[in-house]
Each structure stands twice: as structure tokens, then as C-alpha cells.
């Protein structure tokens, strides 16, 4: 017979073995994928009610941030048609990028993939994978990320000067349709790069006319895509739901308008310094150029325009930041506007999540993750975490100065991502955003007209709601 002491000891040993077995712990201390924390959910509905209570897909970044506060820096959850492992830890994020492989893969909206497949549309770098992606990405890296980029700057400067002239028509009053003005301007920059500075000067009025209609068409694509995000796009397509029909119509219209514009640019392009000519010189086929350029036009201006809105919002609220930008205008080595941009992107990343499907089984934040799992990096959360940024809720550009006593963990704010599949337009975006901010602050004193609180909401990208309203006083 067991004594009470022996029985208790045996029970503890059995319980220890049972817990270790159920937890999936391995001799190396790495936990199993099934042990990744998950939120409580309902049968069939999952966590949809929680998401709805939090503000639905418009407030997804805040919902995910709340889950990290509840469950920790790594957790798993199904959102609509996809299940993701959410990560909000800089070291783990660095590990993810180091394990992304030769051909990094990210998530693409299900509706866009289905549309391309059903109607046989070839699309650009955003949709490409494997060797095809690497071949074309390598060529585009050479054109947009490496070497002398002065050819970009010349065209940007022409278009930004034109934008400043437009703002001069809004002196001492609220700028009308600022969001639309910014979007058109950055779309003009992209088209200007394709034509070259000489070609843009020659055909500027025609370009502006085309951009006006295209702005409307692209806006509808994003608007209708958002309404499909929490649905299974495949079901919506098969059932012929109104959400799918509206999306399909908007995508067809936008692609048609974009391809007509590209054909027009090809006919008018004569400048050897233009992006279009540079792509041709890389032995890229006409079909490939059309696909890559089409996606750049559809996606690039949107993210840049909203980042500019967030930057103007931040600067208008902080008069000391405006004054410091002006005080350093005469210093060619000043890095302050760069810090302003970095701080804006830390607090208001237009893409609050970065995604990867890792090509092999990996260890992430102490958990063994099966290959091809969707990893979602929550950079909205890491960018606002007090552990990585002192006074994280405050807009303090100086924190990015290496000599600052303000903590700034660079790996916790990666708005352009890192690695082989980082943002192809990073250098262009950094230049045009900093150049535009400098020119605006040099010419005007900015005041925020909004009296209500500005919310960050998701519409494919993170946008201010309501729109930013500015009043300009000439300096």
C-alpha cells in the first residue's frame, strides 16, 4: 500500500508528465505550434463578434493591439477566411525576415487573386512569386533602389513645385480636398517618372486630365475590396453577391483605365532617362512592363499620399516641429525632416501589418511554427510599445537622433519592411515625402482646422478619419 506521502509524490510526477505531454514542450525547450496562445472563440462564429464590437475591419489594428496586450507578443487567431500567427516582438520579427528564404511570399487580398485567376490577368511584382518574382525584382531594384537616383529627384521637384503653386490658391483659408490633391500629385510623380522630366513637361496637361479620372477608379477598387475583407471572396464570387459584383466592376474599370494610360505613355515616351525607357533597356517585355507599371500606378500613390496626410497632421499639431524644420532649411546636412518622417511612420504606419509565409518549419518567439504558416507582424503595436519607445504616444522626431536620450528601437518600426521583398519604392517615397514637407513648411505656416479627434481607420491602408483639414498662412 502507498503511504499518503508516496501517493502524493507519484501523483505529482504523473501530473508533471501529463502537462509536459499536453503542452508539446520538447527537450530543446521549444513549444509546439498548438501551444501558441489563442483568444476564446465561439463555434462557427469564431471571434467575429469581438471584432465587430471593436469596430470591425476599420479598427483591426486596434483590435490586434488589444489581443497582444491580452495574450502577449505572439498569438494565433482566425480572421475571416485566414488564420494568422500575430507577432509583436522586434527580435522575433528580425528572425522572421532572416528565415523568409530566397523567394519571400506575402499575403495578397483573396479577392484580387481570384479576380486575376478567373479573368486571366497578369499582374506585377506584388502578385509574382518564385523565380519569376526574383528575376523582375532584381531588375527593378537596379532602377529604383540602387545607383544614381538624380533622375527621380528632377521629376519629383517639378511636380512638387506645381503642388506648392496650387496651395498658394488656398491662402488664409482651409485647403479644399487636400486628400485628393495629394493623391493626384503623387500619382503625377509616378507617371512623370515613367515619361521622364522632359516628357512630363511636354505632356503635363494631358497627364493631369488622365489622372483625374484614374483617381476615382482606383478609389473604388480599394473601397469595394474592403467590403470583401471579412467574407470568403470565393463564396461571394460563386454566389454572385453584390459585394463581389461591385468589386469586379471597379477592378475591371481601374485596370482598363490604367492600361490605356500606360499605352498612351508608351507612345509619348522619348526621354532616355525615363523609367519606361530604363525598363525597356533591361530587356523587359511589353507585357511585363504593362503588368509591373500597372500595379505601381494602382498601389504606390495611395500609400504615399496617406503618409503625407499623417505627416502634415503631426506637424500641424506641433508648431515647434515646424519651427525646427524651418530653422534647418539652410543646412544641407540636416536630417530632421527624415526624423519627422520616421516618427510619423512609427505612429501611423499606413500598412500596420507585414506578412510572410515561411518556406520551412521555423522557431518564432519560442514556438515551433509549421512551414507555410501565415505570419503577421504587428508593427502598429511594436511602434507604440513603451518598452521600445520612451513616451511612445508622443510625437518626438528627435528620438531618432543617435545622440538622443529618448529610446528608439529601430527594429520595432519597419514601415517599409526589410529583406528581399521590402518596399520597392522606398527611396522614391522617402525623397518625395521629405521634399514635399520641406517645401510646404518653407512656404506656409500650418494650422489644423479639425476640432474633432482624428481616428486611424483601415481602408486597405490606414487613413485619417475624418480627413485632415489644414489652414495655410503664407510666410
Short mmCIF file of N, CA and C in Angstrom, two decimals, residues 117-272:
data_model
loop_
_atom_site.label_atom_id
_atom_site.label_comp_id
_atom_site.label_asym_id
_atom_site.label_seq_id
_atom_site.Cartn_x
_atom_site.Cartn_y
_atom_site.Cartn_z
N UNK A 117 -7.15 35.20 -61.45
CA UNK A 117 -7.23 33.81 -61.90
C UNK A 117 -8.44 33.60 -62.81
N UNK A 118 -9.58 34.11 -62.41
CA UNK A 118 -10.82 33.87 -63.16
C UNK A 118 -10.81 34.57 -64.51
N UNK A 119 -10.15 35.73 -64.59
CA UNK A 119 -10.21 36.52 -65.82
C UNK A 119 -8.85 36.65 -66.50
N UNK A 120 -7.90 35.83 -66.05
CA UNK A 120 -6.60 35.69 -66.71
C UNK A 120 -5.86 37.02 -66.86
N UNK A 121 -5.77 37.75 -65.75
CA UNK A 121 -4.99 38.99 -65.73
C UNK A 121 -3.59 38.70 -65.21
N UNK A 122 -2.57 39.14 -65.93
CA UNK A 122 -1.20 39.05 -65.44
C UNK A 122 -0.91 40.34 -64.68
N UNK A 123 -0.39 40.19 -63.46
CA UNK A 123 -0.15 41.37 -62.62
C UNK A 123 1.33 41.49 -62.26
N UNK A 124 1.67 42.56 -61.55
CA UNK A 124 3.06 42.93 -61.32
C UNK A 124 3.73 42.28 -60.13
N UNK A 125 4.76 42.96 -59.61
CA UNK A 125 5.62 42.40 -58.56
C UNK A 125 4.84 41.98 -57.32
N UNK A 126 3.82 42.73 -56.97
CA UNK A 126 3.04 42.43 -55.77
C UNK A 126 2.43 41.03 -55.83
N UNK A 127 2.12 40.56 -57.04
CA UNK A 127 1.45 39.27 -57.22
C UNK A 127 2.41 38.15 -57.61
N UNK A 128 3.61 38.50 -58.05
CA UNK A 128 4.56 37.49 -58.51
C UNK A 128 5.21 36.76 -57.34
N UNK A 129 5.59 35.50 -57.59
CA UNK A 129 6.31 34.70 -56.60
C UNK A 129 7.40 33.90 -57.30
N UNK A 130 8.29 33.29 -56.50
CA UNK A 130 9.29 32.37 -57.04
C UNK A 130 10.29 33.02 -57.97
N UNK A 131 10.86 32.22 -58.89
CA UNK A 131 11.88 32.74 -59.81
C UNK A 131 11.40 33.91 -60.66
N UNK A 132 10.12 33.89 -61.06
CA UNK A 132 9.59 35.00 -61.86
C UNK A 132 9.70 36.31 -61.08
N UNK A 133 9.30 36.25 -59.81
CA UNK A 133 9.39 37.46 -58.97
C UNK A 133 10.85 37.91 -58.83
N UNK A 134 11.75 36.97 -58.53
CA UNK A 134 13.15 37.34 -58.30
C UNK A 134 13.78 37.98 -59.53
N UNK A 135 13.49 37.43 -60.70
CA UNK A 135 14.05 37.97 -61.95
C UNK A 135 13.65 39.43 -62.14
N UNK A 136 12.37 39.71 -61.99
CA UNK A 136 11.89 41.07 -62.24
C UNK A 136 12.18 42.01 -61.07
N UNK A 137 12.18 41.47 -59.87
CA UNK A 137 12.51 42.30 -58.71
C UNK A 137 13.97 42.75 -58.78
N UNK A 138 14.85 41.88 -59.21
CA UNK A 138 16.27 42.23 -59.34
C UNK A 138 16.45 43.38 -60.33
N UNK A 139 15.73 43.32 -61.44
CA UNK A 139 15.82 44.39 -62.44
C UNK A 139 15.26 45.71 -61.89
N UNK A 140 14.15 45.63 -61.17
CA UNK A 140 13.55 46.85 -60.63
C UNK A 140 14.38 47.42 -59.47
N UNK A 141 15.04 46.56 -58.71
CA UNK A 141 15.96 47.04 -57.66
C UNK A 141 17.02 47.94 -58.26
N UNK A 142 17.56 47.49 -59.38
CA UNK A 142 18.62 48.24 -60.07
C UNK A 142 18.14 49.63 -60.47
N UNK A 143 16.88 49.74 -60.85
CA UNK A 143 16.33 51.01 -61.34
C UNK A 143 15.85 51.93 -60.22
N UNK A 144 15.27 51.35 -59.16
CA UNK A 144 14.61 52.18 -58.15
C UNK A 144 15.33 52.25 -56.80
N UNK A 145 16.28 51.36 -56.56
CA UNK A 145 16.91 51.34 -55.24
C UNK A 145 18.42 51.52 -55.27
N UNK A 146 19.03 51.39 -56.43
CA UNK A 146 20.50 51.41 -56.49
C UNK A 146 21.01 52.50 -57.43
N UNK A 147 22.26 52.89 -57.22
CA UNK A 147 22.92 53.83 -58.13
C UNK A 147 22.43 55.25 -57.98
N UNK A 148 22.72 56.05 -58.99
CA UNK A 148 22.37 57.47 -59.01
C UNK A 148 20.87 57.64 -59.27
N UNK A 149 20.19 58.26 -58.33
CA UNK A 149 18.74 58.43 -58.46
C UNK A 149 18.36 59.89 -58.72
N UNK A 150 19.31 60.68 -59.23
CA UNK A 150 19.03 62.09 -59.52
C UNK A 150 17.91 62.26 -60.54
N UNK A 151 17.79 61.31 -61.46
CA UNK A 151 16.74 61.39 -62.48
C UNK A 151 15.35 61.39 -61.84
N UNK A 152 15.22 60.71 -60.70
CA UNK A 152 13.96 60.72 -59.96
C UNK A 152 13.69 62.09 -59.36
N UNK A 153 14.73 62.65 -58.74
CA UNK A 153 14.58 63.90 -58.00
C UNK A 153 14.15 65.05 -58.89
N UNK A 154 14.70 65.11 -60.10
CA UNK A 154 14.37 66.20 -61.02
C UNK A 154 12.87 66.22 -61.31
N UNK A 155 12.33 65.06 -61.61
CA UNK A 155 10.90 64.98 -61.94
C UNK A 155 10.04 65.27 -60.71
N UNK A 156 10.43 64.73 -59.56
CA UNK A 156 9.69 65.00 -58.32
C UNK A 156 9.61 66.49 -58.04
N UNK A 157 10.74 67.17 -58.20
CA UNK A 157 10.80 68.60 -57.88
C UNK A 157 9.85 69.42 -58.74
N UNK A 158 9.77 69.07 -60.03
CA UNK A 158 8.87 69.79 -60.94
C UNK A 158 7.42 69.67 -60.46
N UNK A 159 7.02 68.47 -60.09
CA UNK A 159 5.63 68.21 -59.72
C UNK A 159 5.31 68.76 -58.33
N UNK A 160 6.27 68.70 -57.42
CA UNK A 160 6.05 69.26 -56.08
C UNK A 160 5.96 70.78 -56.15
N UNK A 161 6.75 71.41 -57.01
CA UNK A 161 6.65 72.87 -57.21
C UNK A 161 5.25 73.24 -57.71
N UNK A 162 4.72 72.42 -58.59
CA UNK A 162 3.36 72.65 -59.11
C UNK A 162 2.34 72.54 -57.98
N UNK A 163 2.54 71.57 -57.09
CA UNK A 163 1.65 71.39 -55.94
C UNK A 163 1.68 72.62 -55.02
N UNK A 164 2.87 73.15 -54.77
CA UNK A 164 3.01 74.34 -53.93
C UNK A 164 2.26 75.52 -54.56
N UNK A 165 2.34 75.63 -55.87
CA UNK A 165 1.60 76.70 -56.57
C UNK A 165 0.10 76.55 -56.38
N UNK A 166 -0.37 75.29 -56.38
CA UNK A 166 -1.80 75.05 -56.12
C UNK A 166 -2.18 75.49 -54.71
N UNK A 167 -1.30 75.21 -53.75
CA UNK A 167 -1.59 75.59 -52.36
C UNK A 167 -1.65 77.10 -52.20
N UNK A 168 -0.91 77.83 -53.03
CA UNK A 168 -0.94 79.29 -52.95
C UNK A 168 -2.33 79.86 -53.24
N UNK A 169 -3.15 79.05 -53.87
CA UNK A 169 -4.53 79.48 -54.13
C UNK A 169 -5.45 79.25 -52.95
N UNK A 170 -4.90 78.71 -51.84
CA UNK A 170 -5.71 78.43 -50.65
C UNK A 170 -5.24 79.22 -49.43
N UNK A 171 -4.59 80.34 -49.65
CA UNK A 171 -4.02 81.10 -48.54
C UNK A 171 -5.11 81.63 -47.60
N UNK A 172 -4.80 81.55 -46.29
CA UNK A 172 -5.67 82.10 -45.24
C UNK A 172 -7.06 81.46 -45.22
N UNK A 173 -7.16 80.32 -45.82
CA UNK A 173 -8.43 79.58 -45.77
C UNK A 173 -8.11 78.09 -45.76
N UNK A 174 -9.12 77.30 -45.48
CA UNK A 174 -8.91 75.86 -45.41
C UNK A 174 -8.65 75.28 -46.79
N UNK A 175 -7.65 74.40 -46.88
CA UNK A 175 -7.32 73.75 -48.15
C UNK A 175 -8.46 72.81 -48.52
N UNK A 176 -9.00 72.99 -49.69
CA UNK A 176 -10.12 72.15 -50.13
C UNK A 176 -9.61 70.87 -50.77
N UNK A 177 -10.22 69.73 -50.39
CA UNK A 177 -9.90 68.43 -50.98
C UNK A 177 -8.41 68.10 -50.90
N UNK A 178 -7.82 68.30 -49.72
CA UNK A 178 -6.39 68.04 -49.55
C UNK A 178 -6.04 66.60 -49.88
N UNK A 179 -6.86 65.65 -49.43
CA UNK A 179 -6.56 64.24 -49.68
C UNK A 179 -6.51 63.93 -51.17
N UNK A 180 -7.47 64.48 -51.92
CA UNK A 180 -7.49 64.25 -53.37
C UNK A 180 -6.31 64.95 -54.06
N UNK A 181 -5.97 66.15 -53.61
CA UNK A 181 -4.82 66.87 -54.17
C UNK A 181 -3.53 66.09 -53.99
N UNK A 182 -3.35 65.55 -52.80
CA UNK A 182 -2.13 64.79 -52.51
C UNK A 182 -2.07 63.53 -53.37
N UNK A 183 -3.21 62.84 -53.45
CA UNK A 183 -3.22 61.60 -54.24
C UNK A 183 -2.86 61.87 -55.70
N UNK A 184 -3.48 62.89 -56.27
CA UNK A 184 -3.20 63.21 -57.67
C UNK A 184 -1.73 63.61 -57.85
N UNK A 185 -1.20 64.35 -56.90
CA UNK A 185 0.20 64.80 -57.01
C UNK A 185 1.16 63.61 -57.03
N UNK A 186 0.96 62.66 -56.12
CA UNK A 186 1.88 61.52 -56.07
C UNK A 186 1.66 60.57 -57.26
N UNK A 187 0.45 60.53 -57.77
CA UNK A 187 0.21 59.77 -58.99
C UNK A 187 0.90 60.45 -60.17
N UNK A 188 0.87 61.78 -60.19
CA UNK A 188 1.59 62.54 -61.22
C UNK A 188 3.09 62.27 -61.16
N UNK A 189 3.63 62.15 -59.94
CA UNK A 189 5.06 61.86 -59.78
C UNK A 189 5.40 60.54 -60.45
N UNK A 190 4.59 59.53 -60.19
CA UNK A 190 4.84 58.21 -60.76
C UNK A 190 4.76 58.24 -62.28
N UNK A 191 3.75 58.90 -62.81
CA UNK A 191 3.61 58.99 -64.27
C UNK A 191 4.73 59.85 -64.85
N UNK A 192 5.11 60.89 -64.11
CA UNK A 192 6.23 61.72 -64.54
C UNK A 192 7.53 60.93 -64.64
N UNK A 193 7.76 60.03 -63.69
CA UNK A 193 8.96 59.18 -63.74
C UNK A 193 8.93 58.27 -64.96
N UNK A 194 7.75 57.76 -65.28
CA UNK A 194 7.62 56.88 -66.45
C UNK A 194 7.91 57.64 -67.74
N UNK A 195 7.48 58.89 -67.80
CA UNK A 195 7.69 59.71 -69.01
C UNK A 195 9.07 60.37 -69.03
N UNK A 196 9.64 60.60 -67.85
CA UNK A 196 10.86 61.40 -67.76
C UNK A 196 10.49 62.87 -67.61
N UNK A 197 11.39 63.66 -67.04
CA UNK A 197 11.06 65.06 -66.76
C UNK A 197 10.74 65.84 -68.03
N UNK A 198 11.48 65.57 -69.12
CA UNK A 198 11.20 66.28 -70.38
C UNK A 198 9.82 65.91 -70.92
N UNK A 199 9.52 64.63 -70.89
CA UNK A 199 8.22 64.17 -71.39
C UNK A 199 7.08 64.69 -70.55
N UNK A 200 7.29 64.76 -69.24
CA UNK A 200 6.22 65.25 -68.37
C UNK A 200 5.94 66.72 -68.65
N UNK A 201 6.99 67.52 -68.79
CA UNK A 201 6.80 68.95 -69.08
C UNK A 201 5.99 69.13 -70.37
N UNK A 202 6.29 68.28 -71.35
CA UNK A 202 5.65 68.39 -72.66
C UNK A 202 4.18 67.98 -72.61
N UNK A 203 3.87 66.98 -71.79
CA UNK A 203 2.51 66.41 -71.80
C UNK A 203 1.81 66.58 -70.45
N UNK A 204 2.22 67.53 -69.64
CA UNK A 204 1.69 67.68 -68.28
C UNK A 204 0.17 67.80 -68.23
N UNK A 205 -0.41 68.62 -69.08
CA UNK A 205 -1.86 68.84 -69.03
C UNK A 205 -2.63 67.58 -69.38
N UNK A 206 -2.12 66.82 -70.34
CA UNK A 206 -2.78 65.57 -70.73
C UNK A 206 -2.70 64.56 -69.58
N UNK A 207 -1.54 64.51 -68.92
CA UNK A 207 -1.36 63.60 -67.78
C UNK A 207 -2.35 63.95 -66.68
N UNK A 208 -2.46 65.22 -66.35
CA UNK A 208 -3.36 65.65 -65.27
C UNK A 208 -4.81 65.28 -65.57
N UNK A 209 -5.20 65.38 -66.82
CA UNK A 209 -6.56 65.02 -67.21
C UNK A 209 -6.80 63.53 -67.01
N UNK A 210 -5.83 62.70 -67.39
CA UNK A 210 -5.96 61.24 -67.23
C UNK A 210 -6.00 60.86 -65.76
N UNK A 211 -5.17 61.53 -64.97
CA UNK A 211 -5.06 61.21 -63.54
C UNK A 211 -6.37 61.50 -62.80
N UNK A 212 -7.07 62.54 -63.21
CA UNK A 212 -8.32 62.91 -62.54
C UNK A 212 -9.32 61.75 -62.55
N UNK A 213 -9.51 61.13 -63.71
CA UNK A 213 -10.44 60.00 -63.82
C UNK A 213 -9.90 58.75 -63.14
N UNK A 214 -8.59 58.54 -63.28
CA UNK A 214 -7.98 57.34 -62.70
C UNK A 214 -8.06 57.36 -61.18
N UNK A 215 -7.94 58.53 -60.59
CA UNK A 215 -8.04 58.67 -59.13
C UNK A 215 -9.37 58.11 -58.63
N UNK A 216 -10.43 58.46 -59.32
CA UNK A 216 -11.77 57.98 -58.95
C UNK A 216 -11.87 56.47 -59.10
N UNK A 217 -11.36 55.94 -60.21
CA UNK A 217 -11.46 54.50 -60.48
C UNK A 217 -10.68 53.67 -59.47
N UNK A 218 -9.48 54.11 -59.12
CA UNK A 218 -8.66 53.37 -58.16
C UNK A 218 -9.29 53.42 -56.77
N UNK A 219 -9.85 54.56 -56.43
CA UNK A 219 -10.52 54.69 -55.13
C UNK A 219 -11.63 53.67 -54.95
N UNK A 220 -12.37 53.38 -56.01
CA UNK A 220 -13.46 52.41 -55.93
C UNK A 220 -12.94 50.99 -55.74
N UNK A 221 -11.76 50.68 -56.29
CA UNK A 221 -11.17 49.35 -56.09
C UNK A 221 -10.91 49.12 -54.61
N UNK A 222 -10.29 50.08 -53.95
CA UNK A 222 -9.98 49.93 -52.53
C UNK A 222 -11.26 49.89 -51.70
N UNK A 223 -12.21 50.72 -52.05
CA UNK A 223 -13.48 50.78 -51.32
C UNK A 223 -14.22 49.44 -51.39
N UNK A 224 -14.28 48.83 -52.57
CA UNK A 224 -15.02 47.57 -52.73
C UNK A 224 -14.23 46.38 -52.19
N UNK A 225 -12.90 46.46 -52.21
CA UNK A 225 -12.08 45.38 -51.65
C UNK A 225 -12.29 45.29 -50.14
N UNK A 226 -12.33 46.43 -49.47
CA UNK A 226 -12.52 46.47 -48.02
C UNK A 226 -13.80 45.74 -47.63
N UNK A 227 -14.85 45.88 -48.42
CA UNK A 227 -16.14 45.27 -48.10
C UNK A 227 -16.13 43.75 -48.27
N UNK A 228 -15.09 43.23 -48.91
CA UNK A 228 -14.96 41.78 -49.08
C UNK A 228 -13.99 41.16 -48.07
N UNK A 229 -13.31 41.99 -47.27
CA UNK A 229 -12.22 41.50 -46.43
C UNK A 229 -12.65 40.45 -45.42
N UNK A 230 -13.79 40.63 -44.79
CA UNK A 230 -14.22 39.70 -43.76
C UNK A 230 -15.14 38.61 -44.31
N UNK A 231 -15.25 38.53 -45.63
CA UNK A 231 -16.02 37.47 -46.28
C UNK A 231 -15.05 36.51 -46.96
N UNK A 232 -15.53 35.34 -47.32
CA UNK A 232 -14.77 34.46 -48.20
C UNK A 232 -15.04 34.93 -49.63
N UNK A 233 -14.04 35.52 -50.27
CA UNK A 233 -14.23 36.07 -51.61
C UNK A 233 -14.71 35.00 -52.59
N UNK A 234 -14.22 33.77 -52.40
CA UNK A 234 -14.60 32.67 -53.28
C UNK A 234 -16.11 32.41 -53.20
N UNK A 235 -16.64 32.45 -51.98
CA UNK A 235 -18.09 32.27 -51.80
C UNK A 235 -18.84 33.43 -52.44
N UNK A 236 -18.36 34.64 -52.19
CA UNK A 236 -19.03 35.83 -52.74
C UNK A 236 -19.07 35.76 -54.26
N UNK A 237 -17.98 35.26 -54.86
CA UNK A 237 -17.90 35.12 -56.31
C UNK A 237 -18.89 34.07 -56.81
N UNK A 238 -18.87 32.88 -56.18
CA UNK A 238 -19.72 31.78 -56.63
C UNK A 238 -21.21 32.08 -56.43
N UNK A 239 -21.52 32.81 -55.37
CA UNK A 239 -22.92 33.14 -55.09
C UNK A 239 -23.38 34.40 -55.81
N UNK A 240 -22.43 35.06 -56.47
CA UNK A 240 -22.78 36.29 -57.18
C UNK A 240 -23.26 37.40 -56.27
N UNK A 241 -22.66 37.50 -55.07
CA UNK A 241 -23.09 38.51 -54.10
C UNK A 241 -22.81 39.92 -54.62
N UNK A 242 -23.64 40.89 -54.22
CA UNK A 242 -23.44 42.28 -54.68
C UNK A 242 -22.04 42.81 -54.37
N UNK A 243 -21.49 42.39 -53.21
CA UNK A 243 -20.14 42.87 -52.84
C UNK A 243 -19.11 42.45 -53.88
N UNK A 244 -19.25 41.20 -54.38
CA UNK A 244 -18.31 40.74 -55.40
C UNK A 244 -18.55 41.46 -56.72
N UNK A 245 -19.78 41.61 -57.12
CA UNK A 245 -20.09 42.25 -58.40
C UNK A 245 -19.57 43.68 -58.46
N UNK A 246 -19.72 44.40 -57.35
CA UNK A 246 -19.22 45.79 -57.32
C UNK A 246 -17.69 45.82 -57.36
N UNK A 247 -17.07 44.88 -56.65
CA UNK A 247 -15.61 44.79 -56.69
C UNK A 247 -15.12 44.48 -58.09
N UNK A 248 -15.74 43.48 -58.73
CA UNK A 248 -15.32 43.07 -60.07
C UNK A 248 -15.43 44.23 -61.06
N UNK A 249 -16.53 44.95 -61.00
CA UNK A 249 -16.72 46.08 -61.91
C UNK A 249 -15.67 47.16 -61.68
N UNK A 250 -15.38 47.46 -60.40
CA UNK A 250 -14.41 48.51 -60.10
C UNK A 250 -13.00 48.10 -60.53
N UNK A 251 -12.65 46.82 -60.35
CA UNK A 251 -11.32 46.35 -60.74
C UNK A 251 -11.16 46.39 -62.25
N UNK A 252 -12.18 45.94 -62.97
CA UNK A 252 -12.12 45.98 -64.45
C UNK A 252 -11.94 47.42 -64.94
N UNK A 253 -12.72 48.33 -64.38
CA UNK A 253 -12.67 49.73 -64.80
C UNK A 253 -11.30 50.33 -64.53
N UNK A 254 -10.77 50.08 -63.32
CA UNK A 254 -9.48 50.66 -62.95
C UNK A 254 -8.35 50.09 -63.80
N UNK A 255 -8.36 48.78 -64.03
CA UNK A 255 -7.31 48.18 -64.85
C UNK A 255 -7.39 48.67 -66.29
N UNK A 256 -8.60 48.79 -66.82
CA UNK A 256 -8.76 49.29 -68.19
C UNK A 256 -8.22 50.71 -68.30
N UNK A 257 -8.59 51.58 -67.35
CA UNK A 257 -8.10 52.97 -67.36
C UNK A 257 -6.58 53.01 -67.24
N UNK A 258 -6.04 52.16 -66.37
CA UNK A 258 -4.59 52.13 -66.15
C UNK A 258 -3.85 51.69 -67.41
N UNK A 259 -4.34 50.63 -68.05
CA UNK A 259 -3.66 50.11 -69.24
C UNK A 259 -3.76 51.08 -70.42
N UNK A 260 -4.86 51.79 -70.52
CA UNK A 260 -4.99 52.82 -71.57
C UNK A 260 -3.95 53.92 -71.33
N UNK A 261 -3.80 54.32 -70.07
CA UNK A 261 -2.82 55.34 -69.73
C UNK A 261 -1.40 54.87 -70.05
N UNK A 262 -1.10 53.61 -69.72
CA UNK A 262 0.24 53.07 -70.00
C UNK A 262 0.53 53.08 -71.50
N UNK A 263 -0.45 52.66 -72.29
CA UNK A 263 -0.27 52.67 -73.75
C UNK A 263 -0.02 54.09 -74.26
N UNK A 264 -0.71 55.05 -73.67
CA UNK A 264 -0.52 56.45 -74.04
C UNK A 264 0.89 56.93 -73.68
N UNK A 265 1.35 56.53 -72.49
CA UNK A 265 2.70 56.89 -72.05
C UNK A 265 3.74 56.28 -72.98
N UNK A 266 3.53 55.02 -73.36
CA UNK A 266 4.48 54.34 -74.25
C UNK A 266 4.62 55.07 -75.59
N UNK A 267 3.51 55.59 -76.09
CA UNK A 267 3.54 56.31 -77.38
C UNK A 267 4.29 57.64 -77.26
N UNK A 268 4.18 58.27 -76.09
CA UNK A 268 4.75 59.61 -75.93
C UNK A 268 6.16 59.60 -75.34
N UNK A 269 6.58 58.47 -74.82
CA UNK A 269 7.86 58.42 -74.10
C UNK A 269 9.05 58.44 -75.07
N UNK A 270 9.89 59.48 -74.94
CA UNK A 270 11.08 59.61 -75.78
C UNK A 270 12.33 59.88 -74.94
N UNK A 271 12.15 60.10 -73.65
CA UNK A 271 13.24 60.50 -72.75
C UNK A 271 14.02 59.27 -72.29
N UNK A 272 15.30 59.22 -72.61
CA UNK A 272 16.13 58.07 -72.24
C UNK A 272 16.30 57.94 -70.72
#
